[in-house]
Structures are given as C-alpha cells and as structure tokens.
C-alpha cells in the first residue's frame, strides 16, 4: 500500500475504491513525478454505476420538476465557481498545462456549460399537428421529449473538465443520468466534480464516475443499461466504440480526430493571422482536437509569414504550470512524447525541412523531468505524405505555400478528417465562399476556437458523427415520442 492519495470512483453517491483493489500511478507531466494513484475500474464498477444510474431514473431525480433539476445544475455551477482555484490547480497538475490557461479557459467553461444547458433546456418544446379526417372527425398529433436514459460519457485527457461538463450538463438538463469515465491519466477534476455533486445534493446515482482505462470503457459501451454514448477522443477509439456498442443499437455522438488546415490569404490582417496561427497551433501544447497542423499561406506573403511564425514559436517559453511566465506545458505523458517525437522523426525521414524545434528542450529544476517537446515548424512535404495525413496532436505544424484560392481549397480538403478550419482573409466574399467549400464541421474566419455554446460543434468524415452544442446536445439526450389522439 502506498501513502499517496487515491482518486476513487463515485458510484451511487459514495466514493469507493475498485473491488479488485487495482490502481495506477498518476503522473504530473510537468515534472514526471507520481503524485497520486487512481482506482482502476472494470466491469464490476461499471455495472454498479450503470445500475445505480438506471435506478436513479425513477427516484427523486425523476420526481423533480424540470425547473428543480435546472436549479440544481445552477448550484453545481456555483459549487465549481466556489472551488475554482482548486479545480484549476488540479487540472494543471494532471495535464501540465499552464495554470493561466486552466484559469482562463478550462475552469470557467465548466460552470458555463451547466448554466448554458440549464437555460437552453427551457426552450425545448414539442410540435403539434391537427389532422382533419373528414366528416368532422379530427385527430391531434404531438411530440414530447423523454430522457434517453443512462448516458455513458467518455472523455480524454486534454481538456478533462471542460469536456466532461460539456457532455454531462446537457444529459442531466434533459433528465437523464450519467456514468462518466474520465481518462485514467487525468482523474482529479472529475473527482472534484463528484464532490461538488455530493455537496449540492444531487441525488445518488444521477452522476457517477468510474475511473479506469480500456477495460472500464469497454464495459461501459457494452452495458445493457446504457442507452447512449458520447465520446471525445481519437478516431481509432471511436471506431472501436462504434463496433463494440453496435449490438445494443445505442445512440452515439462522436467528436474525434482532426488534421485541421489554416488558410492564410495575402489580404489577411498579417499580425492577426500570425497571432491566431500561433494560438491555433500551440495552444495546450497542440493537444486540442481543433489545433491547426497544416498551415497553407499564399505565396506572396509566405516567406514573411513563416519567418514571423517561426520566431514566435521559438520564443514560446516552456515551464511549470504555476510559473506565470510559462506559455507552453508538456505533453501528457512519456508515451505520448514518444509518439510526437516519432512523428518529428518520420517527417525528417520523409524529407521535411525542420524550421524550428524538432526535439526536446533542455530545462532545469523540476521541469527537467517533464515530458516537454520543442514547438516545431516543418516544411517541404507533399500533401500525400504520412506527416500531412496523420494527426500528430503535439505543438507542430507543416507550412506550405499556395497560389490560388482553388488550390488552397483543394489542399485543405485533401484529408480523411474534417473537424475544423481557420481562414484568414479581409475579403468578405472570399470568406463566405471558402468557408462554404471547406469540408469541415466548423470554420473560423479571422479567429480560432471562438466558442459559442449554442452553436453546433462536431466534424465530418473521420472527425466524428453527430453534433454537440446547444439544442444538438439536448436532443441527443432525448427520445422524441409521437402521440396521436383521435378526437
Ligand atoms: O470547446 C468545446 O466545447 C469542445 N468540445 C472542444 C473540444 C476539443 C477537443 O480536443
């Protein structure tokens, strides 16, 4: 037995270790230090959580009025805000991301998610049709929305709290119950969130957290009491979930990988495009599914743009999360660092020119043990190369010049993925034309990752299926029932 703190499951209102006693070390990636352990759940824990969640569908949660449920979600939001500092520290320790980033983005999004969906759910109504059957006879047809049931939520390690709350809030707002499986690499904020649920009096079984790795995920997506699965993560895992959950014909919502293009036209606001591209490539050390990995720049400004981008990439300061000067955190783990460094090597083997970075920075003090890599810009590869086709999920982009709008579009769309794109231009007609022609679920023009929680969010091709956000997430959590009455 170690003396390290243990992150436990939260099942049916109680914090519990795994029945098997299995646990795994939790590493702070900025230092490489093991600072805690996490209980590793499997089929028994998922079964207990799914049964609790199913029972809660007919308990006090179900007897509450929707207004009472939404008020409770607002109290969850209050509870997170009251502990915002603890959430930010926990998120930054687990992921290594700068504390400034957790404070500015991840943590505020959690209460915003609960408040947004509690408010939007009030607008979900039904349809009604009066039918004339002849000879004075009539019928009334109408729809009502009922909760889909137990929703399985599987979230990754890059934005653990943001994505967990993004999926849990709409499910609960529509009266469902949840079994959530966070990544075993980042268990802290899900556990804190469970504490908030307990504190504010959400009935047991409504929100359950089972920590664990693939065994827990597999048990969740195949459990007979789980009616719907929402997953954000890699395309490969999404494909496995789809296959494994198919016999149950569950509702699925997938937000998967990307190989997102940024298109910079020569009429763009140059400085804004450089700033935006630095953000879109390097935010969260490139570990956001929305990050740009393929940057296409119009030939007339290519040299100047690349010079500015490389200078900004070189200046990004890696370091510990709590250091206010830190701009770039580590990658999530040593295994992920091997993958990203492998991608740098593959790019070299394919003939890339490395314009900056390409290795591991030399850091001193505790950060020397962290899983840092250098921010990297490469050039010289064809669009067909593996480097240009495979998602890397690190602080890296490939830059290439283009001549015409048609060429830029053809190259942007030359991918199996289609999550998002960033377009930089001052020409309004071009902005509309290009946005409409890009095969992606989300297109940002003269900005990147500007979020509006009511707007649809999701990808095409191998980047996912279904849409999240606003009414899309709320409807995912409902079954629409049609009722027909002969009057
Ligand atoms: O901002 C969001 O709502 C969202 N779903 C972000 C997803 C990022 C994936 O890495």
Tab-separated table of C-alpha atoms in Angstrom, residues 290-478:
chain	number	residue	atom	x	y	z
A	290	UNK	CA	-9.119	21.810	-33.029
A	291	UNK	CA	-5.445	22.742	-33.400
A	292	UNK	CA	-4.115	23.552	-36.884
A	293	UNK	CA	-1.495	21.072	-38.104
A	294	UNK	CA	-1.475	22.110	-41.781
A	295	UNK	CA	-0.824	25.783	-42.464
A	296	UNK	CA	-1.204	26.973	-46.076
A	297	UNK	CA	-0.023	30.505	-46.814
A	298	UNK	CA	-0.493	32.449	-50.045
A	299	UNK	CA	2.833	32.556	-51.898
A	300	UNK	CA	3.225	36.357	-51.924
A	301	UNK	CA	3.389	36.517	-48.101
A	302	UNK	CA	4.721	33.011	-47.449
A	303	UNK	CA	8.347	33.853	-46.567
A	304	UNK	CA	7.391	36.752	-44.300
A	305	UNK	CA	4.635	34.762	-42.578
A	306	UNK	CA	6.825	31.729	-41.962
A	307	UNK	CA	9.610	33.890	-40.582
A	308	UNK	CA	7.177	35.511	-38.116
A	309	UNK	CA	5.604	32.167	-37.156
A	310	UNK	CA	8.978	30.535	-36.553
A	311	UNK	CA	10.192	33.497	-34.470
A	312	UNK	CA	7.055	33.300	-32.315
A	313	UNK	CA	7.339	29.510	-31.973
A	314	UNK	CA	10.977	29.781	-30.879
A	315	UNK	CA	10.035	32.373	-28.259
A	316	UNK	CA	7.356	30.226	-26.597
A	317	UNK	CA	8.524	29.584	-23.094
A	318	UNK	CA	8.113	26.056	-21.696
A	319	UNK	CA	7.877	25.594	-17.951
A	320	UNK	CA	5.962	24.595	-14.870
A	321	UNK	CA	2.213	25.292	-14.759
A	322	UNK	CA	2.384	27.615	-11.765
A	323	UNK	CA	5.134	29.832	-13.240
A	324	UNK	CA	3.325	32.894	-14.662
A	325	UNK	CA	5.966	33.134	-17.421
A	326	UNK	CA	5.115	29.665	-18.784
A	327	UNK	CA	3.499	29.656	-22.226
A	328	UNK	CA	3.890	26.005	-23.178
A	329	UNK	CA	3.248	23.000	-20.980
A	330	UNK	CA	4.479	19.434	-21.502
A	331	UNK	CA	2.807	16.655	-23.450
A	332	UNK	CA	0.530	14.489	-21.364
A	333	UNK	CA	2.870	11.510	-20.900
A	334	UNK	CA	6.114	9.857	-21.849
A	335	UNK	CA	4.176	7.527	-24.170
A	336	UNK	CA	2.653	10.498	-25.975
A	337	UNK	CA	6.053	12.200	-26.154
A	338	UNK	CA	7.452	9.105	-27.874
A	339	UNK	CA	4.604	9.328	-30.399
A	340	UNK	CA	5.168	13.026	-31.102
A	341	UNK	CA	8.960	12.651	-31.333
A	342	UNK	CA	8.317	9.682	-33.630
A	343	UNK	CA	6.233	11.979	-35.838
A	344	UNK	CA	9.101	14.513	-35.922
A	345	UNK	CA	11.434	11.676	-36.979
A	346	UNK	CA	9.012	10.438	-39.617
A	347	UNK	CA	8.771	13.967	-41.033
A	348	UNK	CA	12.555	14.103	-41.322
A	349	UNK	CA	12.613	10.675	-42.952
A	350	UNK	CA	10.005	11.897	-45.437
A	351	UNK	CA	12.322	14.770	-46.347
A	352	UNK	CA	10.922	17.626	-44.262
A	353	UNK	CA	12.923	20.733	-43.511
A	354	UNK	CA	12.710	21.479	-39.781
A	355	UNK	CA	12.436	25.270	-39.494
A	356	UNK	CA	12.459	25.265	-35.704
A	357	UNK	CA	12.252	22.794	-32.854
A	358	UNK	CA	12.102	19.113	-33.678
A	359	UNK	CA	13.445	17.822	-30.370
A	360	UNK	CA	13.333	18.051	-26.594
A	361	UNK	CA	14.149	21.332	-24.815
A	362	UNK	CA	16.783	21.460	-22.096
A	363	UNK	CA	15.082	22.523	-18.890
A	364	UNK	CA	16.419	22.750	-15.379
A	365	UNK	CA	14.878	22.160	-11.961
A	366	UNK	CA	11.731	20.050	-11.559
A	367	UNK	CA	10.685	20.684	-15.185
A	368	UNK	CA	13.733	18.654	-16.306
A	369	UNK	CA	11.685	15.541	-15.505
A	370	UNK	CA	8.668	16.733	-17.514
A	371	UNK	CA	7.528	15.427	-20.879
A	372	UNK	CA	8.274	18.585	-22.846
A	373	UNK	CA	8.954	18.818	-26.571
A	374	UNK	CA	10.004	21.804	-28.631
A	375	UNK	CA	7.432	23.767	-30.585
A	376	UNK	CA	8.131	22.750	-34.141
A	377	UNK	CA	7.520	24.105	-37.626
A	378	UNK	CA	8.327	21.954	-40.641
A	379	UNK	CA	8.087	22.432	-44.387
A	380	UNK	CA	8.768	20.735	-47.678
A	381	UNK	CA	6.401	17.742	-47.594
A	382	UNK	CA	3.742	16.753	-50.093
A	383	UNK	CA	0.106	16.670	-49.007
A	384	UNK	CA	0.170	12.918	-49.570
A	385	UNK	CA	2.971	12.326	-47.026
A	386	UNK	CA	2.145	10.469	-43.831
A	387	UNK	CA	3.087	13.571	-41.841
A	388	UNK	CA	0.445	15.599	-43.684
A	389	UNK	CA	-2.201	12.900	-43.418
A	390	UNK	CA	-1.886	11.658	-39.822
A	391	UNK	CA	-2.902	13.581	-36.745
A	392	UNK	CA	0.122	14.252	-34.504
A	393	UNK	CA	-1.508	16.020	-31.505
A	394	UNK	CA	1.568	17.973	-30.498
A	395	UNK	CA	2.992	21.513	-30.835
A	396	UNK	CA	3.774	21.190	-34.520
A	397	UNK	CA	2.605	22.335	-37.911
A	398	UNK	CA	3.691	21.975	-41.506
A	399	UNK	CA	3.740	25.151	-43.602
A	400	UNK	CA	3.302	25.262	-47.374
A	401	UNK	CA	2.698	27.995	-49.965
A	402	UNK	CA	-0.306	28.105	-52.302
A	403	UNK	CA	-1.056	30.276	-55.323
A	404	UNK	CA	-4.809	30.379	-55.864
A	405	UNK	CA	-7.949	30.049	-53.786
A	406	UNK	CA	-8.877	26.916	-55.723
A	407	UNK	CA	-5.532	25.339	-54.889
A	408	UNK	CA	-5.873	26.276	-51.210
A	409	UNK	CA	-9.299	24.649	-51.051
A	410	UNK	CA	-8.240	21.510	-52.848
A	411	UNK	CA	-5.308	21.070	-50.452
A	412	UNK	CA	-7.340	21.909	-47.343
A	413	UNK	CA	-9.833	19.196	-48.280
A	414	UNK	CA	-7.176	16.596	-49.127
A	415	UNK	CA	-7.635	14.731	-45.848
A	416	UNK	CA	-9.700	11.958	-44.298
A	417	UNK	CA	-10.562	14.319	-41.452
A	418	UNK	CA	-12.978	17.251	-41.326
A	419	UNK	CA	-13.261	18.782	-37.889
A	420	UNK	CA	-12.453	22.483	-38.338
A	421	UNK	CA	-10.516	25.050	-40.333
A	422	UNK	CA	-9.213	28.572	-39.792
A	423	UNK	CA	-9.391	31.040	-42.682
A	424	UNK	CA	-7.627	34.404	-42.618
A	425	UNK	CA	-8.768	36.996	-45.182
A	426	UNK	CA	-10.208	40.501	-45.295
A	427	UNK	CA	-12.261	39.734	-48.419
A	428	UNK	CA	-15.796	39.090	-47.217
A	429	UNK	CA	-16.918	37.305	-50.363
A	430	UNK	CA	-13.908	35.038	-50.234
A	431	UNK	CA	-14.571	34.334	-46.559
A	432	UNK	CA	-18.093	33.078	-47.313
A	433	UNK	CA	-17.036	31.194	-50.453
A	434	UNK	CA	-14.096	29.422	-48.843
A	435	UNK	CA	-15.979	28.623	-45.636
A	436	UNK	CA	-18.795	27.027	-47.639
A	437	UNK	CA	-16.357	24.904	-49.672
A	438	UNK	CA	-14.277	23.528	-46.822
A	439	UNK	CA	-15.230	20.006	-45.838
A	440	UNK	CA	-15.291	20.591	-42.086
A	441	UNK	CA	-17.926	20.841	-39.390
A	442	UNK	CA	-16.580	24.161	-38.072
A	443	UNK	CA	-14.900	27.027	-39.948
A	444	UNK	CA	-13.447	30.018	-38.120
A	445	UNK	CA	-12.776	33.155	-40.158
A	446	UNK	CA	-10.226	35.638	-38.774
A	447	UNK	CA	-10.276	33.851	-35.444
A	448	UNK	CA	-9.760	30.401	-33.988
A	449	UNK	CA	-11.679	28.442	-31.369
A	450	UNK	CA	-14.111	31.258	-30.699
A	451	UNK	CA	-16.756	29.288	-28.863
A	452	UNK	CA	-20.494	29.965	-28.799
A	453	UNK	CA	-22.094	27.275	-26.686
A	454	UNK	CA	-25.405	27.414	-28.573
A	455	UNK	CA	-23.744	26.681	-31.935
A	456	UNK	CA	-23.307	23.155	-33.335
A	457	UNK	CA	-19.909	21.576	-32.745
A	458	UNK	CA	-18.541	18.490	-34.473
A	459	UNK	CA	-16.838	17.107	-37.528
A	460	UNK	CA	-17.370	15.356	-40.839
A	461	UNK	CA	-15.521	12.414	-42.424
A	462	UNK	CA	-13.317	10.650	-39.848
A	463	UNK	CA	-13.652	13.543	-37.393
A	464	UNK	CA	-16.890	12.317	-35.940
A	465	UNK	CA	-20.593	11.902	-36.230
A	466	UNK	CA	-23.420	13.902	-34.771
A	467	UNK	CA	-23.212	17.416	-33.419
A	468	UNK	CA	-22.820	18.680	-29.888
A	469	UNK	CA	-23.623	22.127	-28.535
A	470	UNK	CA	-26.894	23.926	-27.932
A	471	UNK	CA	-30.034	22.113	-28.979
A	472	UNK	CA	-27.976	19.363	-30.649
A	473	UNK	CA	-26.653	18.115	-27.301
A	474	UNK	CA	-30.035	18.455	-25.643
A	475	UNK	CA	-31.777	16.477	-28.385
A	476	UNK	CA	-29.072	13.797	-28.206
A	477	UNK	CA	-30.199	13.256	-24.620
A	478	UNK	CA	-33.836	12.745	-25.575
